[in-house]
Short mmCIF file of C-alpha atoms and ligand atoms in Angstrom, two decimals:
data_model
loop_
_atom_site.label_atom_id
_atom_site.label_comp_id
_atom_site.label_asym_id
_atom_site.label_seq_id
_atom_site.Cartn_x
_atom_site.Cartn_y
_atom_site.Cartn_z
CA UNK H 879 5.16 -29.66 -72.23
CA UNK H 880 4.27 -28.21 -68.79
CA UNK H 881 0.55 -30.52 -69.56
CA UNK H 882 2.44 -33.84 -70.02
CA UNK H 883 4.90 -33.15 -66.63
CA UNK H 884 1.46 -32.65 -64.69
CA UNK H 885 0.20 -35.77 -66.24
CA UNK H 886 3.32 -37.77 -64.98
CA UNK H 887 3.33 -36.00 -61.46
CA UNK H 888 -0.15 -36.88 -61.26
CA UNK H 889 -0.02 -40.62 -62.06
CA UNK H 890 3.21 -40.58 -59.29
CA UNK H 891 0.34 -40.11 -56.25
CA UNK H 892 0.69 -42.94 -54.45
CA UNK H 893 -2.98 -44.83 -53.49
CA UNK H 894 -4.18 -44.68 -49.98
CA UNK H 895 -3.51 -48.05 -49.66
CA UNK H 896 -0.46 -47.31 -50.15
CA UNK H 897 0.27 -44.95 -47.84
CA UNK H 898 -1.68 -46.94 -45.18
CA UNK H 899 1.36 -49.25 -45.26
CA UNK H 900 3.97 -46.80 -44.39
CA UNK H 901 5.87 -47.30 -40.90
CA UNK H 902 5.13 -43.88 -39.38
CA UNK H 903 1.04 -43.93 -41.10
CA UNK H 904 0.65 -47.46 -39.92
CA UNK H 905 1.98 -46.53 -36.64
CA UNK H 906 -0.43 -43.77 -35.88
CA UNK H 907 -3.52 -46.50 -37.56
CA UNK H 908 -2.23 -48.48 -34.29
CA UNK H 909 -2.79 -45.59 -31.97
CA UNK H 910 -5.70 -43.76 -33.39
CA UNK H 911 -7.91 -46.30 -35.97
CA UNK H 912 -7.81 -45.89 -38.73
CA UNK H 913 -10.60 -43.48 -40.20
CA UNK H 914 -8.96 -40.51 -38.90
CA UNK H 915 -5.55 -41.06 -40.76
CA UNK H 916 -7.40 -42.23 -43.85
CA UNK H 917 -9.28 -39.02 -44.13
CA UNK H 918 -5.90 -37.25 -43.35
CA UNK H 919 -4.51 -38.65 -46.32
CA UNK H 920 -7.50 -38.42 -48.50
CA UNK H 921 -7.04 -34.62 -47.72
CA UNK H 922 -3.49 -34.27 -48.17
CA UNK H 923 -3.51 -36.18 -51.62
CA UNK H 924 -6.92 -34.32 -52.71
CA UNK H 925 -4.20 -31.20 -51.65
CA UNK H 926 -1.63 -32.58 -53.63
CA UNK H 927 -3.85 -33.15 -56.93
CA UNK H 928 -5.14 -29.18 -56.98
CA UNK H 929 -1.77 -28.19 -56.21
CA UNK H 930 -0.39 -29.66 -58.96
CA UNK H 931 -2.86 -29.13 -61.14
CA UNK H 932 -2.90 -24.94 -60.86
CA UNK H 933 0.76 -25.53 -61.61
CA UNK H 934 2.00 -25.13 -57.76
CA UNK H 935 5.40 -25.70 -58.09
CA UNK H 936 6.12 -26.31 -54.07
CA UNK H 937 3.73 -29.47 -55.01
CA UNK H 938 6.00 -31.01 -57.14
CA UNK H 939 8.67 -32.01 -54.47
CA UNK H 940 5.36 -33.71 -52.29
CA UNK H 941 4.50 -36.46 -54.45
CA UNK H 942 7.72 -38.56 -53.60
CA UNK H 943 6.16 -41.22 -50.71
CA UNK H 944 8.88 -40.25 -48.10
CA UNK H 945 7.75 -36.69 -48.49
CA UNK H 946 4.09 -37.08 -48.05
CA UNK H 947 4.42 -40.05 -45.17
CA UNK H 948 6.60 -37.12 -43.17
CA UNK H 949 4.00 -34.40 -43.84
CA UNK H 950 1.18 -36.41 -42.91
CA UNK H 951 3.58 -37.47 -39.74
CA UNK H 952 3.74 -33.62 -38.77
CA UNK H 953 -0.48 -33.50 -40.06
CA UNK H 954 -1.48 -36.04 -37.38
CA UNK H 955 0.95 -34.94 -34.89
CA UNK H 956 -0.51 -31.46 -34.65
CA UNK H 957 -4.27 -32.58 -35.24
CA UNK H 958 -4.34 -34.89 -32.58
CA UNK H 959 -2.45 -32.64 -29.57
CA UNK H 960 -4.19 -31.54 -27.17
CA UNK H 961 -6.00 -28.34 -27.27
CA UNK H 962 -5.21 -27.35 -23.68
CA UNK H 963 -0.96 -28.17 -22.90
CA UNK H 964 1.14 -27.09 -20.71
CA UNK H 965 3.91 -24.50 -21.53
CA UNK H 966 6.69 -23.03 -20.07
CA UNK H 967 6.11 -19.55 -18.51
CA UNK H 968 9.01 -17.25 -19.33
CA UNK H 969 7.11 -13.80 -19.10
CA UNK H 970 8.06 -13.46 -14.96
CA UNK H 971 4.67 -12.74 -15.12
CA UNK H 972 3.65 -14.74 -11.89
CA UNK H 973 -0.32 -14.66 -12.08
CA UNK H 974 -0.75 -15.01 -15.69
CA UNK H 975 -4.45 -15.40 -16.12
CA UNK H 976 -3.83 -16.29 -19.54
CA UNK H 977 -1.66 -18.68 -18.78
CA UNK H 978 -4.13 -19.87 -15.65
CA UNK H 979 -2.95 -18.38 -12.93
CA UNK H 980 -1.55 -20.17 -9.94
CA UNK H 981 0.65 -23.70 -10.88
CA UNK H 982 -0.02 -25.76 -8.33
CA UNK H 983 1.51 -27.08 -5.44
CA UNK H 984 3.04 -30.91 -5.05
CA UNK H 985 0.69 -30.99 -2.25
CA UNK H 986 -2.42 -30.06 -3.90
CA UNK H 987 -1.50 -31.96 -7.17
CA UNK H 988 -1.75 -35.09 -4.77
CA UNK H 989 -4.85 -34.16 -2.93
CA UNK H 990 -6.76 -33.61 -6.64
CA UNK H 991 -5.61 -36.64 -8.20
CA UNK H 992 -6.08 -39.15 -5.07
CA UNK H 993 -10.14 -37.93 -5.42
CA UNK H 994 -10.09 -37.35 -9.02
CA UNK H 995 -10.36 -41.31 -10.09
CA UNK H 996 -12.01 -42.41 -7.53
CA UNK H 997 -15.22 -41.67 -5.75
CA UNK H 998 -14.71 -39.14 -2.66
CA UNK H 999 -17.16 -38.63 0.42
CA UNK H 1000 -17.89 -35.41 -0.85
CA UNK H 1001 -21.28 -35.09 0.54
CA UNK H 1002 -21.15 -38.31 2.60
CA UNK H 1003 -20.05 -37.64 6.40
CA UNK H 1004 -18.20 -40.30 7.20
CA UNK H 1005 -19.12 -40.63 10.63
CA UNK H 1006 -22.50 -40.92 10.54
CA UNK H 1007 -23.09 -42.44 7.19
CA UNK H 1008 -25.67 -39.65 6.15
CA UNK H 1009 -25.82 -36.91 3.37
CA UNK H 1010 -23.89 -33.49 4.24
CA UNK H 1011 -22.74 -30.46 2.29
CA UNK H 1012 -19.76 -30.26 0.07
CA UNK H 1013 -20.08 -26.77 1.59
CA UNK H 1014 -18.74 -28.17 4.86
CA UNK H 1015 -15.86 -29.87 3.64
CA UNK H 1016 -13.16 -26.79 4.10
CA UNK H 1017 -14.82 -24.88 6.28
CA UNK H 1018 -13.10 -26.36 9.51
CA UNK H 1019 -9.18 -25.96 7.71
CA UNK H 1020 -10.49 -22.23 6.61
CA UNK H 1021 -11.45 -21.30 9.99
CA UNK H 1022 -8.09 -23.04 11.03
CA UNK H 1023 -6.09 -20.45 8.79
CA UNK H 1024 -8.12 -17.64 8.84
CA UNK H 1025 -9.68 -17.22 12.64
CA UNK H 1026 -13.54 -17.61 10.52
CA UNK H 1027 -16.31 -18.81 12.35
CA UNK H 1028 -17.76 -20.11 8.91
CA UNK H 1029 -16.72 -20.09 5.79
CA UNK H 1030 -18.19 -21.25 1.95
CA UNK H 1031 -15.99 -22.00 -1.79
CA UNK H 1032 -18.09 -21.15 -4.63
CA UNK H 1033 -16.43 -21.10 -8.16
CA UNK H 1034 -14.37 -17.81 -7.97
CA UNK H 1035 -14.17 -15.09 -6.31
CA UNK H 1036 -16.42 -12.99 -9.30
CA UNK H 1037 -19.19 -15.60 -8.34
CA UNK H 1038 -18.21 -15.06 -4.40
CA UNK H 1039 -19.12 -11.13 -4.70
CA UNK H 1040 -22.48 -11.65 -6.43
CA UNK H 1041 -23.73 -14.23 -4.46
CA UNK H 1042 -23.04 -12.49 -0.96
CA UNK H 1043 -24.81 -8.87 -2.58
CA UNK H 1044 -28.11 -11.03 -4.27
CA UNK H 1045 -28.71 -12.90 -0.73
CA UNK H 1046 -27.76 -9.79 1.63
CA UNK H 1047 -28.89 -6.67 -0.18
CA UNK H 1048 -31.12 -7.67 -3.37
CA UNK H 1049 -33.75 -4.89 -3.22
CA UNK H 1050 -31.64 -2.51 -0.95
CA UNK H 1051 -28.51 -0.65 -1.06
CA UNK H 1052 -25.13 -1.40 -1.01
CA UNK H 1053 -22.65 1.53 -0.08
CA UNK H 1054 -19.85 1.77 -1.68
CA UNK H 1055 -16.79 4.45 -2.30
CA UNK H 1056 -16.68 6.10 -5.58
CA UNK H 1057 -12.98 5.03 -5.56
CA UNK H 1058 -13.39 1.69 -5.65
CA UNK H 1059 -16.12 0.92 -8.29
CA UNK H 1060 -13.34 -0.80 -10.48
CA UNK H 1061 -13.67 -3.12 -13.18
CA UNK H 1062 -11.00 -6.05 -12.77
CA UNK H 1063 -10.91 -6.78 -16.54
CA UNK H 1064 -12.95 -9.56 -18.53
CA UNK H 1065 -16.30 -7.36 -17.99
CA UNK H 1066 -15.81 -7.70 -14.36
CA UNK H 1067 -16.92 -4.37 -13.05
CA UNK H 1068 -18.59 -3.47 -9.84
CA UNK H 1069 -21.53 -1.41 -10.74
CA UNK H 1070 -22.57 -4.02 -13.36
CA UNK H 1071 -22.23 -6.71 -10.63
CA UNK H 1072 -24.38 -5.04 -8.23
CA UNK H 1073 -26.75 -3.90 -10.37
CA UNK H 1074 -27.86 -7.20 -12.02
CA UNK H 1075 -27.75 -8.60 -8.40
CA UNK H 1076 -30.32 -6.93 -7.49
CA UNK H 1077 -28.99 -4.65 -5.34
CA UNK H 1078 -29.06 -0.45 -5.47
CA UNK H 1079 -25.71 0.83 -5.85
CA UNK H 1080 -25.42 4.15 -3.35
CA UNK H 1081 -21.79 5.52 -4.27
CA UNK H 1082 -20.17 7.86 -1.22
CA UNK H 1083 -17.66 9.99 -1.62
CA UNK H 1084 -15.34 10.86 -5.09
CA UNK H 1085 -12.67 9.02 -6.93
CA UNK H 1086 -9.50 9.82 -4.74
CA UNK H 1087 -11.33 11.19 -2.04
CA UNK H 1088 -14.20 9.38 0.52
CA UNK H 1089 -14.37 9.65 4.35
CA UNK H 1090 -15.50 8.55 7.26
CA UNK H 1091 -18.89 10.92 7.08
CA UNK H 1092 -19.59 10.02 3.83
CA UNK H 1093 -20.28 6.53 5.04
CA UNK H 1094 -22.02 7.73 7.52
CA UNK H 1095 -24.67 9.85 5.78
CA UNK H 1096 -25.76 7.19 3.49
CA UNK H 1097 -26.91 5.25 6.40
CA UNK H 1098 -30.89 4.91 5.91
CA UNK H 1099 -33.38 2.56 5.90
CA UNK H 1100 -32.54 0.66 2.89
CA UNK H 1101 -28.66 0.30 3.68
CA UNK H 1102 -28.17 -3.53 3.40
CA UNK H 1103 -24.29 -3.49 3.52
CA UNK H 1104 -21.24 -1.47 3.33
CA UNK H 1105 -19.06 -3.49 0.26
CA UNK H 1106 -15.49 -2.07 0.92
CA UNK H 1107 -12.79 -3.44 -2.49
CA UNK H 1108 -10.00 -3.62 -2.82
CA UNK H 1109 -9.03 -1.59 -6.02
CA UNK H 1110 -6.74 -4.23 -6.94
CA UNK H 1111 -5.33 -3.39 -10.19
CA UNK H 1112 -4.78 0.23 -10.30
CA UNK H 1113 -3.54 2.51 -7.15
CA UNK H 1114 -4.76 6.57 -6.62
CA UNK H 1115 -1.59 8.58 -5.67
CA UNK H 1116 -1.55 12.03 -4.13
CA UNK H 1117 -4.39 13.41 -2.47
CA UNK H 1118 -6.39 10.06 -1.14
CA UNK H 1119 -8.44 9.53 1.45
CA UNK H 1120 -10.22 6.36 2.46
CA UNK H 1121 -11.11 5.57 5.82
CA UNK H 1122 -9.46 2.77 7.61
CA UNK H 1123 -11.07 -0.81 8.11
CA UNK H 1124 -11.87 -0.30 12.10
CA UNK H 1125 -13.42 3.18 11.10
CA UNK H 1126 -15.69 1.95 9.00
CA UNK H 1127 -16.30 -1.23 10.93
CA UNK H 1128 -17.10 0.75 14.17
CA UNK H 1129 -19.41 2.98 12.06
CA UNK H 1130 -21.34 0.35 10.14
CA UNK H 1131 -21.43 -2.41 13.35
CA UNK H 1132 -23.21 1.18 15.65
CA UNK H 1133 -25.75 0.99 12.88
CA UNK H 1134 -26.11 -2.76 12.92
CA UNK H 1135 -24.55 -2.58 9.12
CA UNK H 1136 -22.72 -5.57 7.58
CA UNK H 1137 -19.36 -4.97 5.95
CA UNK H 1138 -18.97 -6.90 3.18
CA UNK H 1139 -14.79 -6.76 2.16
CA UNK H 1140 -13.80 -8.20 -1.32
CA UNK H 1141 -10.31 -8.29 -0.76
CA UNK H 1142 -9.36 -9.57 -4.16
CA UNK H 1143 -6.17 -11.73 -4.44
CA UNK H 1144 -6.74 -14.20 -1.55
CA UNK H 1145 -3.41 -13.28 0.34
CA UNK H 1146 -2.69 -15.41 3.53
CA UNK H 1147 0.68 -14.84 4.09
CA UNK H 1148 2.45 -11.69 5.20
CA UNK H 1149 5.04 -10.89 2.00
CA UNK H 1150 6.11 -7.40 3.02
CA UNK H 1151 9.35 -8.37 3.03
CA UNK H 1152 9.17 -9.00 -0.35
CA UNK H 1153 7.81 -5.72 -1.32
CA UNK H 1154 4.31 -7.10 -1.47
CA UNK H 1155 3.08 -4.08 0.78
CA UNK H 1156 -0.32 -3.29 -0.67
CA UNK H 1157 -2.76 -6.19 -1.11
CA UNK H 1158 -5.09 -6.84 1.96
CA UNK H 1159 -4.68 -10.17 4.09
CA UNK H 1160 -7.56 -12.04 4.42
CA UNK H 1161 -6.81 -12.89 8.14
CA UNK H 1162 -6.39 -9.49 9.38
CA UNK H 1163 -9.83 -8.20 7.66
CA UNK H 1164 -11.33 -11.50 9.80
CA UNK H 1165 -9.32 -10.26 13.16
CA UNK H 1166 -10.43 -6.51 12.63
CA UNK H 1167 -13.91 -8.11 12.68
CA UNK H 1168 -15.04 -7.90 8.94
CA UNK H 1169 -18.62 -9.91 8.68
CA UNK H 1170 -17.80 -11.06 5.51
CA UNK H 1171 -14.38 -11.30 3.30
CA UNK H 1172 -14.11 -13.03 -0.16
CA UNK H 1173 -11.18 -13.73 -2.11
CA UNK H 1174 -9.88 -15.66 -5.36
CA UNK H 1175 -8.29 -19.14 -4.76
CA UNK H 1176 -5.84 -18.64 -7.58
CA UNK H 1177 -4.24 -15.28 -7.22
CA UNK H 1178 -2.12 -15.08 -4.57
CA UNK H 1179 -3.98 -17.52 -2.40
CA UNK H 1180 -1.66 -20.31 -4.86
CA UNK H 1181 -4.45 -22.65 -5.58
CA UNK H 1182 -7.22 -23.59 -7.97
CA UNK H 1183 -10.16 -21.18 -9.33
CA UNK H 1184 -12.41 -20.78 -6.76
CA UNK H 1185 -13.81 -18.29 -4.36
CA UNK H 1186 -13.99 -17.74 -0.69
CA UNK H 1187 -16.25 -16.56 1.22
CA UNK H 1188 -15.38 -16.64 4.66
CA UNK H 1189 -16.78 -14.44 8.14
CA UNK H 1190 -19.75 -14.84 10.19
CA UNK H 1191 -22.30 -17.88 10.42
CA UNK H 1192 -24.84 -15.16 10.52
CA UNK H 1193 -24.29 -14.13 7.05
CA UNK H 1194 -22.78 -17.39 5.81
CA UNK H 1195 -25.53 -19.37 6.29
CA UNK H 1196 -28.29 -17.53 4.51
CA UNK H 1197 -25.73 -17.17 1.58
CA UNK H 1198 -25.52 -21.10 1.45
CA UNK H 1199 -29.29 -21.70 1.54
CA UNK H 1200 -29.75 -19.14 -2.05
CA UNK H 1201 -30.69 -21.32 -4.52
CA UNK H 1202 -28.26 -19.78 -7.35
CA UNK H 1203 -25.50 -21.53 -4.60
CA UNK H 1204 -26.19 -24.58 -6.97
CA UNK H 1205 -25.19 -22.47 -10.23
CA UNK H 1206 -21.60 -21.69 -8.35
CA UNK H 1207 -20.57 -24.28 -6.28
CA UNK H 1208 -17.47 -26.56 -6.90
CA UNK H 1209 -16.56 -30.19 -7.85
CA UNK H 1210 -14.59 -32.43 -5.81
CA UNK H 1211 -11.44 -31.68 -8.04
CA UNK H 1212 -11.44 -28.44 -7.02
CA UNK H 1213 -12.09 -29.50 -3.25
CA UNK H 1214 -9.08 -31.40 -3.56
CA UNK H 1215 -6.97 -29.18 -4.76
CA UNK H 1216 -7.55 -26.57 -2.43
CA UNK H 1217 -7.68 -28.54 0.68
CA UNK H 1218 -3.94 -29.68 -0.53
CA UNK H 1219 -2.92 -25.59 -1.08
CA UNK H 1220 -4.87 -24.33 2.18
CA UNK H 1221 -2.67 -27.45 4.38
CA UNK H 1222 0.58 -26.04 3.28
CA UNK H 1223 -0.77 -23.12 4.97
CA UNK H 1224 -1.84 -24.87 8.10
CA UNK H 1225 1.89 -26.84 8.44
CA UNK H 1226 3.45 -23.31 7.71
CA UNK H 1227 5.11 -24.17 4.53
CA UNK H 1228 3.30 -21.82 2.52
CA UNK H 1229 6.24 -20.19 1.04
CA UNK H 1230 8.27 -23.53 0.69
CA UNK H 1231 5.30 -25.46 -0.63
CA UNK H 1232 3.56 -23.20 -3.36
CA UNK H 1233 4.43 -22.54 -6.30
CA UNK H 1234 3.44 -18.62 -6.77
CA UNK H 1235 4.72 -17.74 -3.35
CA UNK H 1236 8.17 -19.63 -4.18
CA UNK H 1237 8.45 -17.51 -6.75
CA UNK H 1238 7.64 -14.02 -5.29
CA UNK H 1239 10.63 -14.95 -2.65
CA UNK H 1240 13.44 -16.17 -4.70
CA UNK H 1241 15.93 -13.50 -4.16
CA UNK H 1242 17.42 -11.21 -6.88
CA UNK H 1243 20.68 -13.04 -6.40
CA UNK H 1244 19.29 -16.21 -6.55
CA UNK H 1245 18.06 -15.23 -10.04
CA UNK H 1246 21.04 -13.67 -11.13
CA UNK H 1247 23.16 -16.72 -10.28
CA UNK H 1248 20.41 -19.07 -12.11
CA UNK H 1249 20.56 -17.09 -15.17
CA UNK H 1250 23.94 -16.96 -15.47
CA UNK H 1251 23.99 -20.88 -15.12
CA UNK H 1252 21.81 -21.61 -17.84
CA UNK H 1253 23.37 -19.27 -19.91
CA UNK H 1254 26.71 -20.75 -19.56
CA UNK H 1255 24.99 -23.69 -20.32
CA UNK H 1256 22.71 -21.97 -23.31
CA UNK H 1257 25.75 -20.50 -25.20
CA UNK H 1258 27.83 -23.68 -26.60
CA UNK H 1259 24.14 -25.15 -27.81
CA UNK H 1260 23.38 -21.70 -29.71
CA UNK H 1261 24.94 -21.14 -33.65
CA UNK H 1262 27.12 -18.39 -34.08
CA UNK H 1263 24.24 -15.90 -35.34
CA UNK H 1264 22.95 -15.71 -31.83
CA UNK H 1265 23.75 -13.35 -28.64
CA UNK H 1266 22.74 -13.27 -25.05
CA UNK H 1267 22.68 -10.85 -22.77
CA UNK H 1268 21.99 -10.48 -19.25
CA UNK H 1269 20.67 -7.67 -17.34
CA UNK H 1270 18.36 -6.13 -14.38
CA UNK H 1271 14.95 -5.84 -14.88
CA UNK H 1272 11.69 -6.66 -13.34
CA UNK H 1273 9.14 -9.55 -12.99
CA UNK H 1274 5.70 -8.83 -12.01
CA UNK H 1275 2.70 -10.51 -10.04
CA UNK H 1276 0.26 -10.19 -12.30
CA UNK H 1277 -3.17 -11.30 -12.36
CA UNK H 1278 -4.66 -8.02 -11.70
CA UNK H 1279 -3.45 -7.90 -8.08
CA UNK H 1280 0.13 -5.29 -7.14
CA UNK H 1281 0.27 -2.66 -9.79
CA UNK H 1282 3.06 -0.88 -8.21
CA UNK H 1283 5.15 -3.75 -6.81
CA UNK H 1284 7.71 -4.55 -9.11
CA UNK H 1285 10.24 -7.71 -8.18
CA UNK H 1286 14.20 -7.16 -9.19
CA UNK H 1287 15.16 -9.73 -11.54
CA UNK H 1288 17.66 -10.81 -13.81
CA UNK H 1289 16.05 -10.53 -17.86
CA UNK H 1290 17.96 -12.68 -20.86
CA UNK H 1291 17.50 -10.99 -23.80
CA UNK H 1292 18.09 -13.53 -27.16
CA UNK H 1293 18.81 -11.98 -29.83
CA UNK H 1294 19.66 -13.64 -33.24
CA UNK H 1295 21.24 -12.23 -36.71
CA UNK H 1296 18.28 -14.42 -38.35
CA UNK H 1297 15.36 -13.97 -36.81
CA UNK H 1298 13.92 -10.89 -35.32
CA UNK H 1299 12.82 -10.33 -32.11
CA UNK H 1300 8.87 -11.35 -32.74
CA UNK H 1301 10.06 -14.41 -35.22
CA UNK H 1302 12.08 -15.53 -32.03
CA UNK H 1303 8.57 -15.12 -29.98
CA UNK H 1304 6.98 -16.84 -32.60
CA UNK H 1305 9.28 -19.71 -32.84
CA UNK H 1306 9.27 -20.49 -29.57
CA UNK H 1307 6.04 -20.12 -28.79
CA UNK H 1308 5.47 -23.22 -31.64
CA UNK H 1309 8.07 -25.25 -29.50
CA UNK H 1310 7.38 -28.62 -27.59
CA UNK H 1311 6.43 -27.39 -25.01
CA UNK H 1312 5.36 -24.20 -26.31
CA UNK H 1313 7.73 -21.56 -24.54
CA UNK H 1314 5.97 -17.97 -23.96
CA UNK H 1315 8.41 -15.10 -23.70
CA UNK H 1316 8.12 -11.05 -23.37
CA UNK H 1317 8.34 -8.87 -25.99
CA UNK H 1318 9.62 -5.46 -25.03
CA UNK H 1319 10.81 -2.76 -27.32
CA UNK H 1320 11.52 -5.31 -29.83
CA UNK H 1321 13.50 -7.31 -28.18
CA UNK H 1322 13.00 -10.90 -27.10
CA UNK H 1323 13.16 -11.68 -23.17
CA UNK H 1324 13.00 -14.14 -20.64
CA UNK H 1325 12.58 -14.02 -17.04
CA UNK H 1326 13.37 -17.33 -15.05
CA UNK H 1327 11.58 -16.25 -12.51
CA UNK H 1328 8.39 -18.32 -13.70
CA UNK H 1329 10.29 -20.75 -15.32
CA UNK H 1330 10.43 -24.02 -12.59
CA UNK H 1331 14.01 -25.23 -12.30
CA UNK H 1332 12.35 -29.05 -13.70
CA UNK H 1333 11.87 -27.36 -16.86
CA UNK H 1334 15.06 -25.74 -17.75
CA UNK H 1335 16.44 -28.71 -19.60
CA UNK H 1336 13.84 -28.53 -22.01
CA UNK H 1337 13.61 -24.58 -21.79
CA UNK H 1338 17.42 -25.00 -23.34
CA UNK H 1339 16.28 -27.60 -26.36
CA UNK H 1340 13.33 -25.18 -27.16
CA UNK H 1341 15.44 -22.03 -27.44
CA UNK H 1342 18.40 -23.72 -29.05
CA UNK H 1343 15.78 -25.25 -31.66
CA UNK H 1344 14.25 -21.98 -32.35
CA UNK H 1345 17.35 -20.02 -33.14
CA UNK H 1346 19.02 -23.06 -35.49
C1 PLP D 1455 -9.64 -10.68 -9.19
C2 PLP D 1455 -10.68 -9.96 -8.46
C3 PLP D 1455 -12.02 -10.35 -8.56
C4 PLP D 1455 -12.45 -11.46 -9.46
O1 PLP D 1455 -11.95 -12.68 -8.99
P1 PLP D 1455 -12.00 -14.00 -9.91
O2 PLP D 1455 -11.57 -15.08 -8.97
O3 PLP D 1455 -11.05 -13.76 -11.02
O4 PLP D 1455 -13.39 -14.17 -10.36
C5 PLP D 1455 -12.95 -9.66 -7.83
N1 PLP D 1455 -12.59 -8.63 -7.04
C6 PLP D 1455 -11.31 -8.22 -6.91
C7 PLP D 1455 -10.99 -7.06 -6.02
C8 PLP D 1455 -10.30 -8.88 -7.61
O5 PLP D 1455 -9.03 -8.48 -7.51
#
């Protein structure tokens, strides 16, 4: 019995041909061609055959042409979008480096895609009609910004540190406190750094504690350069002790010793008031007189991957000339896009203009009166299974850069009678856009602190689709 129903399920399997002439498969023949949606449907009907055949019941419904046009619909849909999409950052995590970091500015969106179709004078001075350096480009704005006599962009700021310790100190010794060897995460870890740079690591001082005379007794022949980091991602309470910047710069300048400051998070704006208290601002380690500072361009900076290097000619220009300079520099995109974050800096509209510092300074009540908004305007669209509440939490920076700062915000928390907490997650993340919320203590959460207000329309369809 069961035989003969296979047999007749089997002969209902429509030809390719067939299928071919479907509205939605012809459609996507028009876009694509028409080798890629053939061997979609050779798959899907090879799928269909075995399915049937080991007595797969959930086959049986497939067969029917309507069913198999709208799979293969949903098939090429998901095969042909693109791997790398945008979603909608719901976390309040500000510098997600998962999610890649800093969103970029109007300004610098503009600046990248003017160059990014068209050829650019990137190493083509204008002026005189001659070759010159893509290495030039910024340095002018940067010294604008920062008070630097000279100044270099390599590819981030992980390339920035290795290149300044293999052309200042390969072969001699870098000093550097014990409480700042730090590993910023993704392998990134001093020691290693230093080490395959070439360089001799001498470590001064212990974990929580190094002082001025530390510094001063590793002083020897061999000392190359004091390297002075900024822990970034983890703080030492209690008993610390680390010497201030014009300590050590008085120190290492008497003994005709570079200092070398990797700073981190590429800060160039002054967000104390804000509660940003902690991270190092590149334009005050320039003023104290710093011979080199390096930073990342897409932590706190607000721009594209990249590192700075910024300081001294002296130092710059030997840095430039290292042949491994070729292995790290940047493309034009990136010159773009940077040159478009760095003017908002120059016109003062920093915290107007880009996107991660907008969204360090919205104020608590700003948030609380946005989240109430959209849920007044979440609730009607949500089926009676579903609850929201509202309530005081925090967002955070992120991106390895102010552990202990925490930002007041206002958290939703969705909750459905359906779905728990993770399938909520889940379901959202598979949204269009994908939407990525926080998961905390099991419950689902989302922080509009990351969320730009352009996207809240379709924040609203994603979340009311997921909980249907
Ligand atoms: C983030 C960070 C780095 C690495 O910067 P990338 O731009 O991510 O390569 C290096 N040093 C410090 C102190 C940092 O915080």
């Amino acid at each position: 019995m069961r035989q003969s129903t296979h047999q007749a399920l089997l002969r209902q399997i429509p030809a390719v041909d067939q299928v071919l002439l479907r509205p939605l498969i012809a459609a996507w023949v028009e876009r694509t061609g028409r080798s890629l949606v053939v061997s979609e449907i050779q798959a899907l009907l090879q799928e269909v055959r075995d399915g049937i055949r080991s007595g797969d019941e959930t086959y049986d419904r497939a067969v029917g042409m309507d069913n198999l046009e709208l799979i293969l619909d949903q098939r090429l849909r998901a095969r042909l979008r693109p791997q790398l999409l945008p979603v909608i950052n719901a976390t309040g995590v500000i510098l997600h480096t998962n999610l890649g970091r800093a969103p970029l500015s109007t300004g610098a969106q503009e600046s990248l895609s003017a160059v990014s179709g068209h050829y650019a004078n990137l190493e083509f001075d204008l002026a005189t009609g001659e070759r010159s350096y893509r290495d030039k480009l910024l340095e002018g704005l940067l010294g604008e910004i920062l008070g630097s006599e000279a100044a270099t962009v390599v590819n981030n700021n992980a390339a920035a540190v290795f290149l300044i310790l293999n052309t200042l100190a390969s072969g001699k010794e870098v000093v550097v406190s014990r409480g700042e060897l730090i590993e910023i995460g993704g392998s990134f870890r001093i020691p290693d750094i230093l080490a395959r740079s070439g360089a001799v690591l001498r470590e001064v001082g212990t974990t929580n504690k190094t002082r001025i005379q530390d510094y001063e007794a590793a002083i020897g022949r061999d000392t190359a350069l004091f390297l002075r980091v900024h822990p970034s991602n983890y703080r030492i309470r209690g008993f610390t002790e680390r010497p201030g910047l014009s300590e050590l710069l008085d120190l290492a300048h008497r003994h005709e010793v570079p200092v070398v400051e990797d700073i981190g998070s590429g800060l160039l704006a002054d967000l104390s008031r804000f509660g940003i208290t902690e991270e190092p601002i590149a334009q005050k380690s320039i003023t104290a007189g710093v011979d080199l500072v390096c930073f990342s361009g897409d932590k706190l900076l607000g721009g594209p991957q990249a590192g700075i290097i910024a300081g001294s000619r002296k130092w710059i220009e030997p840095i430039r000339k290292n042949p491994l300079m070729r292995t790290y520099r940047v493309e034009k995109l990136i010159y773009g896009a940077l040159e478009g974050t760095l003017a908002a800096y120059r016109a003062g509209r920093a915290l107007e203009e880009i996107p991660v510092l907008m969204m360090i300074s919205i104020s608590p009540e700003e948030l609380q009166r946005r989240s109430r908004r959209f849920v007044r305007r979440l609730k009607p669209r949500l089926p009676a299974s579903c609850r929201i509440e509202l309530f005081k939490g925090h967002s955070v920076v992120g991106g390895g850069s102010c552990p202990g700062s925490e930002l007041p915000t206002t958290l939703l928390a969705l909750e459905s009678a359906r779905y728990r907490a993770h399938v909520i997650e889940a379901r959202l993340r598979s949204q269009s856009p994908p939407v990525i919320l926080r998961l905390e203590e099991d419950r689902a959460l989302l922080d509009l602190r990351t969320v730009f207000p352009s996207q809240e329309d379709l924040l609203l369809s994603g979340i009311a689709h997921a909980l249907e």
